[in-house]
């Protein structure tokens, strides 16, 4: 029987055993676990604290969804106004940035612009604002959407009104000043029915 030298306790031949590993490595592992646990606690606290400061657009995804079951890859030429609005909203909420997809939506939208009902115009505008799709005729498209919303203004919900204003600000296309004043006047007249959660942050 030969005594094993101390420097061989942590050698590869003897694995991870020995006094060195038992005393030093255990303490190191404990400290690492404590640091990781503290980091998880901090991240949980940060997420919980910031939960109410999520972006306005993200709140729309969580709170407002069209119940229509749609497939966004359906031929836009076969879509009616309601189906198109639901497809646009779904594509935006899923962050689909396929240019060909949005080009097809836009072409069909321009054909059906006068048929979009007041309960769907807000979802269409939100979808375009969220996707930030800017075609070559972006100004024409967004002003046409804004004009349609302005025609339907008395029938628009709080969500649709704020979605309209949020989208125009996001794409940085300025409607005529008198049209914006009309929106502002309408909001002031309906201020008691405008929900605080619909305010654009």
Coordinates of C-alpha atoms in Angstrom, one line a residue, residues 42-129:
X42 CA -34.2 40.0 -10.4
X43 CA -35.5 39.1 -13.9
X44 CA -38.9 38.0 -12.5
X45 CA -39.2 41.2 -10.5
X46 CA -38.2 43.3 -13.6
X47 CA -40.8 41.5 -15.8
X48 CA -43.5 41.8 -13.2
X49 CA -42.7 45.5 -12.7
X50 CA -42.7 46.3 -16.4
X51 CA -45.7 44.3 -17.3
X52 CA -48.0 47.3 -17.2
X53 CA -45.7 49.3 -19.4
X54 CA -45.9 47.1 -22.4
X55 CA -46.3 48.9 -25.7
X56 CA -49.8 50.0 -26.8
X57 CA -49.5 47.8 -29.9
X58 CA -48.8 44.7 -27.8
X59 CA -51.8 45.4 -25.7
X60 CA -53.9 45.3 -28.8
X61 CA -52.6 41.9 -29.6
X62 CA -53.5 40.6 -26.2
X63 CA -56.9 42.2 -25.8
X64 CA -58.4 42.6 -29.3
X65 CA -58.7 39.8 -31.8
X66 CA -61.1 39.2 -34.6
X67 CA -62.8 35.8 -34.0
X68 CA -62.9 34.9 -37.7
X69 CA -60.8 31.8 -38.4
X70 CA -58.6 32.7 -41.4
X71 CA -55.7 31.4 -43.4
X72 CA -53.4 34.3 -44.3
X73 CA -52.0 32.6 -47.4
X74 CA -55.5 32.4 -49.0
X75 CA -55.7 34.2 -52.4
X76 CA -56.6 37.8 -51.5
X77 CA -58.8 38.0 -54.6
X78 CA -61.2 35.5 -52.9
X79 CA -61.4 37.5 -49.7
X80 CA -64.3 39.7 -48.7
X81 CA -63.9 42.8 -46.5
X82 CA -64.4 40.9 -43.2
X83 CA -62.0 38.0 -44.1
X84 CA -59.4 40.5 -45.4
X85 CA -59.5 42.5 -42.1
X86 CA -59.1 39.3 -40.1
X87 CA -56.2 38.2 -42.3
X88 CA -54.4 41.5 -42.0
X89 CA -54.9 41.6 -38.2
X90 CA -53.6 38.0 -37.9
X91 CA -50.6 38.6 -40.2
X92 CA -49.6 41.6 -38.2
X93 CA -50.0 40.0 -34.8
X94 CA -47.8 37.1 -36.0
X95 CA -45.2 39.5 -37.3
X96 CA -45.4 38.3 -40.9
X97 CA -43.2 40.7 -42.9
X98 CA -43.5 38.9 -46.2
X99 CA -43.7 41.7 -48.8
X100 CA -45.6 39.6 -51.4
X101 CA -48.2 38.8 -48.7
X102 CA -48.8 42.5 -47.8
X103 CA -48.7 43.5 -51.5
X104 CA -51.6 41.1 -52.1
X105 CA -53.5 42.4 -49.1
X106 CA -53.0 46.0 -50.2
X107 CA -54.2 45.4 -53.7
X108 CA -57.4 43.7 -52.5
X109 CA -57.8 46.4 -49.8
X110 CA -57.9 49.1 -52.4
X111 CA -60.6 47.3 -54.3
X112 CA -62.7 46.8 -51.1
X113 CA -61.9 50.1 -49.3
X114 CA -65.5 51.4 -49.5
X115 CA -66.9 48.1 -48.2
X116 CA -64.9 47.9 -44.9
X117 CA -67.4 48.2 -42.1
X118 CA -66.8 50.3 -39.0
X119 CA -66.2 47.3 -36.7
X120 CA -63.3 46.2 -38.9
X121 CA -61.5 49.4 -40.0
X122 CA -59.7 49.7 -36.7
X123 CA -58.2 46.2 -37.1
X124 CA -57.1 47.0 -40.6
X125 CA -55.4 50.2 -39.6
X126 CA -53.8 48.6 -36.6
X127 CA -52.5 45.7 -38.7
X128 CA -50.8 48.1 -41.2
X129 CA -49.4 50.2 -38.4

